[in-house]
């Protein structure tokens, strides 16, 4: 296993467990403890975790805005799997809205080759990365949040409200059956909520680590979601909840 892949899997584990131990990781990946310590040192240098005696802990809080680079390094394999499944929903000629999530970036990458697709987004990164890709790209404008490269505020909302699309694709920081769909900050949460209401079908893209997770602010209810795409089979409680709320589950 390459070091990059091992470090990605370490980040997946620490996102789930909130902490990791050097000895356990060494046994899991069948490498020396010194190798794991070097991995943790590199991840700490990227501000992805904080080393502690015998292991490391995650530095994130419910209200912390992770940088785009930080989010790109987390659960990358899961995001690719989700993108592969979500891409099957899109047909040539569809119009879509996308938030500034790294999962949406993976999805748009997967959609290359689709014909006459219009993408409306509040993401500076998507506008830059897919310049010349063949998509018709529409930017919301607005006030940029540097950490996520997302445009928010009144201008962004007003732009979105002018359009009605086939699909909206969003991700979020956490979901809870009682609390709903949650985000780390109110400004991006409001944009996601507007996007949901402007679409014929609203699709939530989340990996397994987001289930039963509380974040700082509620951005919407599940009653406005049509489809949830994830990378692993959710618990039976979640499956029942989604079925009762008439939400199509793809995993």
Coordinates of N, CA and C in Angstrom, one line a residue:
X1 N 0.8 -1.2 0.0 CA 0.0 0.0 0.0 C 0.9 1.3 0.0
X2 N 0.6 2.2 -0.9 CA 1.3 3.4 -0.9 C 1.1 4.3 0.3
X3 N 2.0 5.1 0.7 CA 1.9 6.0 1.8 C 0.7 6.9 1.8
X4 N 0.4 7.4 0.6 CA -0.7 8.4 0.4 C -2.0 7.6 0.7
X5 N -2.2 6.4 0.2 CA -3.4 5.7 0.4 C -3.5 5.3 1.9
X6 N -2.4 5.0 2.5 CA -2.5 4.6 4.0 C -2.9 5.9 4.8
X7 N -2.4 7.0 4.4 CA -2.7 8.2 5.2 C -4.2 8.6 5.0
X8 N -4.7 8.4 3.8 CA -6.1 8.6 3.5 C -7.0 7.7 4.4
X9 N -6.6 6.5 4.5 CA -7.3 5.5 5.4 C -7.2 5.9 6.9
X10 N -6.1 6.4 7.3 CA -5.9 6.9 8.6 C -6.9 8.0 8.9
X11 N -7.0 8.9 7.9 CA -8.0 10.0 8.1 C -9.4 9.5 8.2
X12 N -9.8 8.5 7.4 CA -11.1 8.0 7.4 C -11.4 7.4 8.8
X13 N -10.4 6.7 9.4 CA -10.6 6.1 10.7 C -10.7 7.2 11.8
X14 N -9.9 8.2 11.7 CA -9.9 9.2 12.8 C -11.2 10.1 12.7
X15 N -11.8 10.2 11.5 CA -13.1 10.9 11.3 C -14.2 10.1 12.0
X16 N -14.1 8.8 12.0 CA -15.1 7.9 12.6 C -14.9 7.8 14.1
X17 N -13.7 7.6 14.5 CA -13.4 7.3 15.9 C -12.9 8.5 16.7
X18 N -12.6 9.6 16.0 CA -12.2 10.9 16.7 C -10.7 10.8 17.2
X19 N -10.2 9.6 17.3 CA -8.8 9.4 17.8 C -8.3 8.1 17.2
X20 N -6.9 8.0 17.1 CA -6.3 6.8 16.7 C -5.1 6.5 17.5
X21 N -4.6 5.2 17.5 CA -3.4 4.9 18.3 C -2.4 4.3 17.4
X22 N -1.1 4.7 17.6 CA 0.0 4.2 16.8 C 0.0 2.7 16.7
X23 N 0.0 2.1 17.8 CA 0.1 0.6 17.8 C -1.0 -0.1 17.0
X24 N -2.2 0.4 17.2 CA -3.3 -0.2 16.4 C -3.2 0.0 14.9
X25 N -2.8 1.2 14.5 CA -2.6 1.5 13.1 C -1.5 0.7 12.5
X26 N -0.4 0.5 13.3 CA 0.7 -0.3 12.8 C 0.3 -1.8 12.5
X27 N -0.6 -2.3 13.4 CA -1.1 -3.7 13.2 C -2.1 -3.7 12.0
X28 N -2.9 -2.7 11.9 CA -3.9 -2.7 10.9 C -3.3 -2.7 9.5
X29 N -2.2 -1.8 9.3 CA -1.6 -1.6 8.0 C -0.3 -2.5 7.8
X30 N 0.0 -3.2 8.9 CA 1.2 -4.1 8.8 C 2.4 -3.4 8.5
X31 N 2.7 -2.3 9.2 CA 3.9 -1.5 9.0 C 4.4 -1.2 10.4
X32 N 5.6 -0.6 10.5 CA 6.2 -0.3 11.8 C 5.5 0.9 12.4
X33 N 5.7 1.0 13.7 CA 5.1 2.1 14.5 C 5.8 3.4 14.0
X34 N 7.1 3.3 13.7 CA 7.8 4.5 13.2 C 7.2 5.0 11.9
X35 N 6.8 4.1 11.0 CA 6.1 4.5 9.8 C 4.9 5.3 10.1
X36 N 4.1 4.7 11.0 CA 2.8 5.4 11.4 C 3.1 6.8 12.0
X37 N 4.1 6.9 12.8 CA 4.4 8.2 13.4 C 4.8 9.2 12.3
X38 N 5.5 8.8 11.3 CA 5.8 9.7 10.2 C 4.6 10.1 9.4
X39 N 3.6 9.1 9.3 CA 2.4 9.4 8.6 C 1.6 10.5 9.4
X40 N 1.5 10.3 10.7 CA 0.8 11.2 11.6 C 1.5 12.6 11.6
X41 N 2.8 12.6 11.5 CA 3.5 13.9 11.5 C 3.2 14.6 10.2
X42 N 3.1 13.9 9.1 CA 2.8 14.6 7.8 C 1.3 15.1 7.8
X43 N 0.4 14.3 8.4 CA -1.0 14.7 8.5 C -1.1 15.9 9.4
X44 N -0.4 15.9 10.5 CA -0.4 17.1 11.4 C 0.1 18.3 10.7
X45 N 1.1 18.2 9.8 CA 1.7 19.3 9.1 C 0.7 19.9 8.1
X46 N -0.3 19.1 7.7 CA -1.4 19.6 6.8 C -2.6 20.1 7.6
X47 N -2.4 20.1 9.0 CA -3.4 20.6 9.9 C -4.7 19.7 9.8
X48 N -4.5 18.4 9.6 CA -5.6 17.5 9.5 C -5.9 16.8 10.8
X49 N -4.9 16.8 11.8 CA -5.0 16.1 13.1 C -4.0 16.7 14.0
X50 N -4.1 16.4 15.3 CA -3.2 16.8 16.3 C -2.6 15.6 17.0
X51 N -1.3 15.4 16.9 CA -0.7 14.3 17.6 C -0.7 14.4 19.1
X52 N -0.9 13.2 19.7 CA -0.9 13.1 21.2 C -0.1 11.9 21.6
X53 N 0.1 11.7 22.9 CA 1.0 10.6 23.3 C 0.3 9.3 22.9
X54 N 1.1 8.5 22.0 CA 0.6 7.2 21.6 C -0.3 7.2 20.4
X55 N -0.7 8.4 19.9 CA -1.6 8.4 18.8 C -1.9 9.8 18.3
X56 N -3.2 10.1 17.9 CA -3.6 11.4 17.4 C -5.0 11.6 17.6
X57 N -5.5 12.8 17.6 CA -6.9 13.2 17.7 C -7.3 14.1 16.6
X58 N -8.5 14.1 16.2 CA -9.0 15.0 15.2 C -9.2 16.4 15.8
X59 N -8.9 17.5 15.0 CA -9.0 18.8 15.5 C -10.3 19.5 15.2
X60 N -11.2 18.9 14.5 CA -12.4 19.5 14.1 C -13.4 19.7 15.2
X61 N -14.2 20.7 15.1 CA -15.4 20.9 16.0 C -16.6 21.0 15.2
X62 N -17.8 21.1 15.8 CA -19.0 21.1 15.0 C -19.2 22.4 14.2
X63 N -18.5 23.5 14.7 CA -18.6 24.8 14.0 C -17.4 25.1 13.2
X64 N -16.4 24.2 13.1 CA -15.2 24.5 12.4 C -15.4 24.4 10.9
X65 N -14.9 25.4 10.2 CA -14.9 25.4 8.7 C -13.6 24.8 8.2
X66 N -13.7 23.6 7.7 CA -12.5 22.9 7.2 C -12.1 23.5 5.9
X67 N -10.8 23.7 5.6 CA -10.4 24.2 4.3 C -10.7 23.2 3.2
X68 N -10.8 23.7 2.0 CA -11.0 22.9 0.8 C -10.0 21.8 0.7
X69 N -8.7 22.1 0.9 CA -7.6 21.2 0.9 C -7.8 20.1 2.0
X70 N -8.2 20.5 3.2 CA -8.5 19.6 4.3 C -9.6 18.6 3.9
X71 N -10.7 19.1 3.4 CA -11.9 18.3 3.0 C -11.5 17.3 1.9
X72 N -10.7 17.8 1.0 CA -10.3 16.9 -0.2 C -9.6 15.7 0.2
X73 N -8.9 15.8 1.4 CA -8.0 14.7 1.8 C -8.8 13.7 2.6
X74 N -10.1 14.0 3.0 CA -10.9 13.1 3.8 C -11.8 12.2 3.0
X75 N -11.8 10.9 3.3 CA -12.7 10.0 2.7 C -12.8 10.1 1.1
X76 N -11.6 10.3 0.5 CA -11.6 10.5 -0.9 C -12.1 9.3 -1.7
X77 N -11.8 8.1 -1.3 CA -12.3 6.9 -2.0 C -13.9 6.9 -1.9
X78 N -14.4 7.2 -0.7 CA -15.9 7.2 -0.5 C -16.5 8.2 -1.5
X79 N -15.9 9.4 -1.6 CA -16.5 10.4 -2.5 C -16.5 10.0 -3.9
X80 N -15.4 9.3 -4.3 CA -15.4 8.8 -5.7 C -16.5 7.8 -5.9
X81 N -16.7 6.9 -4.9 CA -17.8 5.9 -5.0 C -19.2 6.6 -5.1
X82 N -19.4 7.6 -4.3 CA -20.6 8.3 -4.3 C -20.8 9.0 -5.7
X83 N -19.8 9.6 -6.2 CA -19.9 10.3 -7.5 C -20.2 9.4 -8.6
X84 N -19.7 8.2 -8.6 CA -20.0 7.2 -9.6 C -21.5 6.8 -9.6
X85 N -22.0 6.7 -8.4 CA -23.5 6.3 -8.3 C -24.3 7.5 -8.7
X86 N -24.0 8.7 -8.2 CA -24.8 9.9 -8.5 C -24.8 10.2 -10.0
X87 N -23.7 10.0 -10.6 CA -23.6 10.4 -12.0 C -24.6 9.7 -12.9
X88 N -25.1 8.5 -12.5 CA -26.1 7.8 -13.2 C -27.4 8.4 -13.3
X89 N -27.7 9.4 -12.4 CA -28.9 10.1 -12.4 C -29.0 11.2 -13.5
X90 N -27.9 11.6 -14.0 CA -27.8 12.7 -15.0 C -27.9 12.3 -16.4
X91 N -28.7 12.9 -17.2 CA -28.8 12.7 -18.6 C -28.4 13.9 -19.4
X92 N -28.0 13.7 -20.7 CA -27.7 14.8 -21.5 C -28.8 15.9 -21.5
X93 N -28.3 17.1 -21.4 CA -29.3 18.2 -21.5 C -29.8 18.6 -20.1
X94 N -29.5 17.9 -19.0 CA -30.0 18.3 -17.7 C -29.4 19.6 -17.2
X95 N -30.1 20.2 -16.3 CA -29.6 21.4 -15.6 C -29.5 21.1 -14.2
X96 N -28.4 21.5 -13.6 CA -28.1 21.1 -12.2 C -27.5 22.2 -11.4
X97 N -27.8 22.2 -10.1 CA -27.1 23.1 -9.1 C -26.2 22.3 -8.3
X98 N -25.0 22.8 -7.9 CA -24.1 22.1 -7.1 C -23.5 23.1 -6.0
X99 N -23.3 22.6 -4.8 CA -22.7 23.4 -3.8 C -21.2 23.3 -3.9
X100 N -20.5 23.8 -2.9 CA -19.0 23.9 -2.9 C -18.3 22.7 -2.3
X101 N -19.0 21.6 -2.1 CA -18.4 20.4 -1.5 C -17.5 19.7 -2.4
X102 N -16.5 19.0 -1.8 CA -15.5 18.3 -2.6 C -16.2 17.0 -3.2
X103 N -17.3 16.6 -2.7 CA -18.0 15.5 -3.3 C -18.7 15.9 -4.6
X104 N -19.2 17.1 -4.6 CA -19.7 17.6 -5.9 C -18.6 17.8 -6.9
X105 N -17.4 18.2 -6.5 CA -16.3 18.3 -7.4 C -16.0 16.9 -8.0
X106 N -16.0 15.8 -7.2 CA -15.8 14.5 -7.7 C -16.9 14.1 -8.7
X107 N -18.2 14.5 -8.4 CA -19.3 14.2 -9.3 C -19.1 14.9 -10.6
X108 N -18.8 16.2 -10.6 CA -18.7 16.9 -11.9 C -17.5 16.3 -12.7
X109 N -16.5 15.9 -12.1 CA -15.4 15.2 -12.8 C -15.9 14.0 -13.5
X110 N -16.8 13.2 -12.8 CA -17.4 12.0 -13.4 C -18.3 12.3 -14.5
X111 N -18.9 13.5 -14.6 CA -19.9 13.9 -15.6 C -19.3 14.4 -16.9
X112 N -17.9 14.5 -16.9 CA -17.3 14.9 -18.1 C -17.7 13.9 -19.3
X113 N -18.0 14.5 -20.4 CA -18.5 13.6 -21.5 C -20.0 13.7 -21.7
X114 N -20.7 14.1 -20.7 CA -22.1 14.4 -20.8 C -22.3 15.6 -21.7
X115 N -23.4 15.6 -22.5 CA -23.6 16.7 -23.5 C -24.6 17.6 -23.0
X116 N -24.4 18.9 -23.3 CA -25.3 20.0 -23.0 C -25.8 20.0 -21.6
X117 N -24.9 19.9 -20.6 CA -25.2 19.9 -19.2 C -24.9 21.3 -18.7
X118 N -25.9 21.9 -18.0 CA -25.7 23.3 -17.4 C -25.5 23.1 -15.9
X119 N -24.5 23.8 -15.4 CA -24.1 23.7 -14.0 C -24.2 25.1 -13.4
X120 N -25.0 25.3 -12.4 CA -25.1 26.5 -11.6 C -24.5 26.2 -10.2
X121 N -23.5 27.0 -9.9 CA -22.8 26.7 -8.6 C -22.3 28.0 -7.9
X122 N -22.2 27.9 -6.6 CA -21.6 28.9 -5.8 C -20.1 28.7 -5.4
X123 N -19.5 27.7 -6.2 CA -18.2 27.3 -5.9 C -17.2 27.9 -6.8
X124 N -16.2 28.7 -6.3 CA -15.2 29.2 -7.1 C -14.3 28.1 -7.7
X125 N -14.1 27.1 -6.9 CA -13.2 26.0 -7.3 C -13.8 25.3 -8.5
X126 N -15.1 25.0 -8.5 CA -15.7 24.3 -9.6 C -15.6 25.2 -10.9
X127 N -15.9 26.5 -10.7 CA -15.8 27.4 -11.9 C -14.4 27.3 -12.5
X128 N -13.4 27.3 -11.6 CA -12.0 27.3 -12.1 C -11.6 26.0 -12.7
X129 N -11.9 24.9 -11.9 CA -11.4 23.6 -12.3 C -12.0 23.0 -13.5
X130 N -13.3 23.5 -13.8 CA -14.0 22.9 -15.0 C -14.2 23.9 -16.1
X131 N -13.3 24.9 -16.1 CA -13.3 25.9 -17.2 C -12.8 25.2 -18.5
X132 N -13.6 25.3 -19.5 CA -13.3 24.6 -20.8 C -13.6 23.1 -20.8
X133 N -14.4 22.7 -19.9 CA -14.7 21.3 -19.8 C -15.9 20.9 -20.7
X134 N -16.6 21.8 -21.2 CA -17.7 21.5 -22.1 C -19.1 21.8 -21.4
X135 N -19.1 22.0 -20.1 CA -20.3 22.3 -19.4 C -20.6 23.8 -19.6
X136 N -21.9 24.1 -19.5 CA -22.3 25.5 -19.5 C -22.3 25.9 -18.0
X137 N -21.4 26.7 -17.6 CA -21.2 27.0 -16.2 C -21.8 28.4 -15.9
X138 N -22.6 28.5 -14.8 CA -23.2 29.7 -14.3 C -22.8 29.9 -12.9
X139 N -22.1 31.1 -12.6 CA -21.7 31.4 -11.2 C -22.7 32.3 -10.5
X140 N -22.9 32.0 -9.2 CA -23.9 32.8 -8.5 C -23.5 34.2 -8.2
X141 N -22.1 34.4 -8.1 CA -21.7 35.6 -7.5 C -21.9 35.6 -6.0
X142 N -21.5 36.7 -5.3 CA -21.7 36.7 -3.9 C -20.4 37.0 -3.1
X143 N -20.5 36.8 -1.8 CA -19.4 37.1 -0.9 C -18.7 35.7 -0.7
X144 N -17.4 35.7 -1.0 CA -16.6 34.5 -0.9 C -16.2 34.2 0.5
X145 N -16.4 32.9 0.9 CA -15.8 32.4 2.2 C -14.5 31.7 1.8
X146 N -13.4 32.2 2.3 CA -12.1 31.7 1.8 C -11.9 30.3 2.2
X147 N -12.3 29.8 3.3 CA -12.0 28.5 3.7 C -12.6 27.4 2.8
X148 N -13.8 27.7 2.2 CA -14.4 26.7 1.4 C -14.5 27.1 -0.1
X149 N -14.0 28.3 -0.4 CA -14.1 28.8 -1.8 C -15.6 28.9 -2.2
X150 N -16.5 29.1 -1.3 CA -17.9 29.2 -1.6 C -18.4 30.6 -1.6
X151 N -19.3 31.0 -2.5 CA -19.9 32.3 -2.6 C -21.3 32.2 -1.8
X152 N -21.5 33.2 -1.0 CA -22.7 33.2 -0.2 C -23.3 34.6 -0.1
X153 N -24.4 34.7 0.7 CA -25.0 36.0 0.9 C -26.2 36.3 0.0
X154 N -26.7 37.5 0.0 CA -27.9 37.9 -0.7 C -27.7 37.7 -2.2
X155 N -26.6 38.2 -2.8 CA -26.4 38.1 -4.2 C -26.5 36.6 -4.7
X156 N -25.8 35.8 -4.0 CA -25.8 34.3 -4.3 C -27.2 33.8 -4.3
X157 N -27.9 34.1 -3.2 CA -29.3 33.6 -3.0 C -30.2 34.1 -4.1
X158 N -30.1 35.4 -4.4 CA -31.0 36.0 -5.5 C -30.7 35.4 -6.8
X159 N -29.5 35.1 -7.1 CA -29.1 34.5 -8.4 C -29.7 33.1 -8.5
X160 N -29.6 32.3 -7.5 CA -30.1 30.9 -7.5 C -31.7 30.9 -7.6
X161 N -32.3 31.9 -7.0 CA -33.8 32.0 -7.1 C -34.3 32.3 -8.5
X162 N -33.5 32.7 -9.4 CA -33.9 33.0 -10.8 C -34.0 31.7 -11.6
X163 N -33.4 30.6 -11.1 CA -33.3 29.4 -11.9 C -34.1 28.3 -11.3
X164 N -34.6 27.4 -12.2 CA -35.3 26.2 -11.8 C -34.6 25.1 -12.5
X165 N -34.1 24.1 -11.8 CA -33.2 23.0 -12.4 C -33.8 21.6 -12.2
X166 N -33.2 20.7 -13.0 CA -33.6 19.3 -12.9 C -33.2 18.7 -11.6
X167 N -31.9 19.0 -11.2 CA -31.3 18.4 -10.0 C -30.5 19.4 -9.2
X168 N -30.6 19.3 -7.9 CA -29.6 19.9 -7.0 C -28.8 18.8 -6.3
X169 N -27.5 19.0 -6.3 CA -26.6 18.1 -5.6 C -25.9 18.9 -4.5
X170 N -26.1 18.4 -3.2 CA -25.4 19.0 -2.1 C -24.8 18.0 -1.2
X171 N -23.8 18.4 -0.4 CA -23.3 17.5 0.7 C -23.6 18.4 2.0
X172 N -23.1 17.8 3.1 CA -23.3 18.5 4.4 C -22.3 18.0 5.4
X173 N -22.4 18.6 6.6 CA -21.4 18.1 7.6 C -21.9 17.0 8.4
X174 N -23.3 16.9 8.5 CA -23.8 15.8 9.3 C -25.3 15.7 9.1
X175 N -25.9 14.5 9.4 CA -27.3 14.3 9.4 C -27.8 13.6 10.6
X176 N -29.0 13.9 11.1 CA -29.6 13.3 12.3 C -31.1 13.2 12.0
X177 N -31.6 12.1 12.4 CA -33.0 11.8 12.1 C -34.0 12.8 12.8
X178 N -33.5 13.4 13.9 CA -34.4 14.4 14.6 C -34.0 15.8 14.3
X179 N -32.7 16.1 14.1 CA -32.2 17.4 13.9 C -32.2 17.8 12.4
X180 N -32.2 16.9 11.5 CA -32.2 17.2 10.1 C -30.8 17.2 9.4
X181 N -30.7 18.1 8.4 CA -29.5 18.2 7.6 C -28.7 19.4 8.2
X182 N -27.4 19.2 8.5 CA -26.7 20.2 9.3 C -25.4 20.6 8.6
X183 N -25.0 21.8 8.9 CA -23.8 22.4 8.3 C -23.0 23.1 9.4
X184 N -21.7 23.5 9.1 CA -20.9 24.1 10.1 C -21.1 25.6 10.2
X185 N -21.7 26.2 9.2 CA -22.0 27.7 9.3 C -23.3 28.0 8.6
X186 N -23.9 29.1 9.0 CA -25.2 29.5 8.6 C -25.2 30.0 7.1
X187 N -24.2 30.7 6.7 CA -24.2 31.3 5.4 C -24.3 30.2 4.3
X188 N -23.5 29.2 4.4 CA -23.5 28.1 3.4 C -24.7 27.2 3.6
X189 N -25.2 27.1 4.8 CA -26.4 26.3 5.0 C -27.6 27.0 4.3
X190 N -27.7 28.3 4.3 CA -28.8 29.0 3.6 C -28.7 28.8 2.1
X191 N -27.5 28.8 1.6 CA -27.4 28.6 0.1 C -27.8 27.2 -0.3
X192 N -27.5 26.2 0.5 CA -27.9 24.8 0.2 C -29.4 24.7 0.3
X193 N -30.0 25.4 1.2 CA -31.5 25.3 1.4 C -32.1 26.0 0.1
X194 N -31.6 27.1 -0.4 CA -32.2 27.7 -1.6 C -32.0 26.7 -2.8
X195 N -30.9 26.1 -2.9 CA -30.6 25.2 -4.0 C -31.6 24.0 -4.0
X196 N -31.9 23.5 -2.8 CA -32.8 22.4 -2.7 C -34.2 22.8 -3.2
X197 N -34.6 24.0 -2.9 CA -36.0 24.4 -3.3 C -36.1 24.8 -4.8
X198 N -35.0 25.0 -5.4 CA -35.0 25.4 -6.8 C -35.0 24.2 -7.8
X199 N -35.0 23.0 -7.2 CA -34.8 21.8 -8.1 C -36.0 20.9 -8.1
X200 N -36.1 20.2 -9.3 CA -37.2 19.2 -9.4 C -36.9 18.0 -8.5
X201 N -35.6 17.7 -8.4 CA -35.1 16.6 -7.5 C -33.9 17.1 -6.7
X202 N -34.0 17.0 -5.4 CA -32.8 17.3 -4.5 C -32.1 16.1 -4.1
X203 N -30.8 16.0 -4.3 CA -30.0 14.8 -4.0 C -28.9 15.2 -3.0
X204 N -28.9 14.4 -1.9 CA -28.0 14.6 -0.8 C -26.8 13.6 -1.0
X205 N -25.6 14.0 -1.0 CA -24.4 13.2 -1.2 C -23.6 13.1 0.1
X206 N -23.6 12.0 0.8 CA -22.9 11.9 2.0 C -22.2 10.6 2.2
X207 N -21.0 10.6 2.8 CA -20.4 9.3 3.1 C -20.9 8.8 4.4
X208 N -20.5 7.6 4.8 CA -21.0 6.9 6.0 C -20.7 7.6 7.3
X209 N -19.6 8.5 7.3 CA -19.2 9.1 8.5 C -20.1 10.3 8.9
X210 N -21.0 10.7 8.0 CA -21.9 11.8 8.3 C -23.2 11.4 9.0
X211 N -23.5 10.1 9.0 CA -24.8 9.7 9.6 C -24.7 9.8 11.2
X212 N -25.8 10.2 11.8 CA -25.9 10.4 13.2 C -24.8 11.3 13.8
X213 N -24.6 12.4 13.0 CA -23.5 13.4 13.4 C -24.2 14.8 13.5
X214 N -23.9 15.5 14.6 CA -24.4 16.8 14.8 C -23.4 17.9 14.4
X215 N -23.9 18.9 13.7 CA -23.1 20.0 13.3 C -23.7 21.3 13.9
X216 N -23.1 22.4 13.6 CA -23.5 23.7 14.3 C -24.9 24.2 14.0
X217 N -25.3 24.1 12.7 CA -26.5 24.8 12.3 C -27.4 23.8 11.4
X218 N -28.7 23.8 11.6 CA -29.5 23.1 10.7 C -29.8 23.9 9.4
X219 N -29.6 23.2 8.2 CA -29.8 23.9 7.0 C -31.1 23.5 6.3
X220 N -31.7 22.3 6.6 CA -32.9 21.9 6.0 C -33.5 20.6 6.6
X221 N -34.7 20.3 6.2 CA -35.4 19.1 6.7 C -35.2 18.0 5.6
X222 N -35.4 16.8 6.0 CA -35.4 15.7 5.1 C -36.6 15.6 4.2
X223 N -37.6 16.3 4.6 CA -38.9 16.4 3.8 C -38.6 17.0 2.4
X224 N -37.5 17.7 2.2 CA -37.2 18.4 0.9 C -36.2 17.6 0.1
X225 N -35.8 16.4 0.6 CA -34.8 15.6 -0.1 C -35.5 14.5 -0.8
X226 N -35.1 14.3 -2.1 CA -35.7 13.2 -2.9 C -34.8 11.9 -2.9
X227 N -33.5 12.1 -2.9 CA -32.6 11.0 -3.0 C -31.4 11.2 -2.1
X228 N -30.9 10.1 -1.5 CA -29.7 10.2 -0.7 C -28.7 9.2 -1.3
X229 N -27.5 9.6 -1.6 CA -26.5 8.7 -2.2 C -25.4 8.6 -1.2
X230 N -25.0 7.4 -0.8 CA -23.9 7.2 0.1 C -23.0 6.1 -0.3
X231 N -22.0 5.8 0.4 CA -21.0 4.8 0.0 C -21.2 3.4 0.6
X232 N -21.9 3.4 1.8 CA -22.1 2.1 2.5 C -23.5 2.0 2.9
X233 N -23.9 0.7 3.1 CA -25.3 0.5 3.5 C -25.6 1.1 4.9
X234 N -26.5 2.0 5.0 CA -26.8 2.6 6.4 C -27.4 1.5 7.3
X235 N -27.6 1.9 8.5 CA -28.2 1.1 9.5 C -29.7 0.8 9.2
X236 N -30.3 -0.2 9.8 CA -31.7 -0.5 9.5 C -32.6 0.6 9.9
X237 N -32.2 1.3 11.0 CA -33.0 2.5 11.5 C -33.0 3.6 10.4
X238 N -31.9 3.8 9.8 CA -31.8 4.8 8.8 C -32.6 4.4 7.5
X239 N -32.4 3.1 7.2 CA -33.2 2.6 6.0 C -34.7 2.8 6.2
X240 N -35.2 2.5 7.4 CA -36.6 2.6 7.7 C -37.0 4.1 7.6
X241 N -36.2 4.9 8.2 CA -36.5 6.4 8.3 C -36.6 6.9 6.9
X242 N -35.6 6.6 6.0 CA -35.6 7.2 4.7 C -36.8 6.6 3.9
X243 N -37.1 5.3 4.1 CA -38.3 4.8 3.4 C -39.6 5.4 3.8
X244 N -39.7 5.7 5.1 CA -40.9 6.3 5.7 C -41.1 7.7 5.1
X245 N -40.0 8.4 4.8 CA -40.0 9.7 4.3 C -39.9 9.8 2.8
X246 N -40.1 8.6 2.2 CA -40.2 8.6 0.7 C -38.9 9.1 0.0
X247 N -37.8 8.8 0.7 CA -36.4 9.2 0.1 C -35.8 8.0 -0.5
X248 N -35.5 8.2 -1.8 CA -34.8 7.1 -2.5 C -33.3 7.0 -2.0
X249 N -33.0 5.8 -1.6 CA -31.6 5.5 -1.1 C -30.8 4.7 -2.1
X250 N -29.6 5.3 -2.4 CA -28.7 4.6 -3.3 C -27.4 4.4 -2.5
X251 N -26.9 3.2 -2.4 CA -25.7 2.9 -1.7 C -24.9 1.8 -2.5

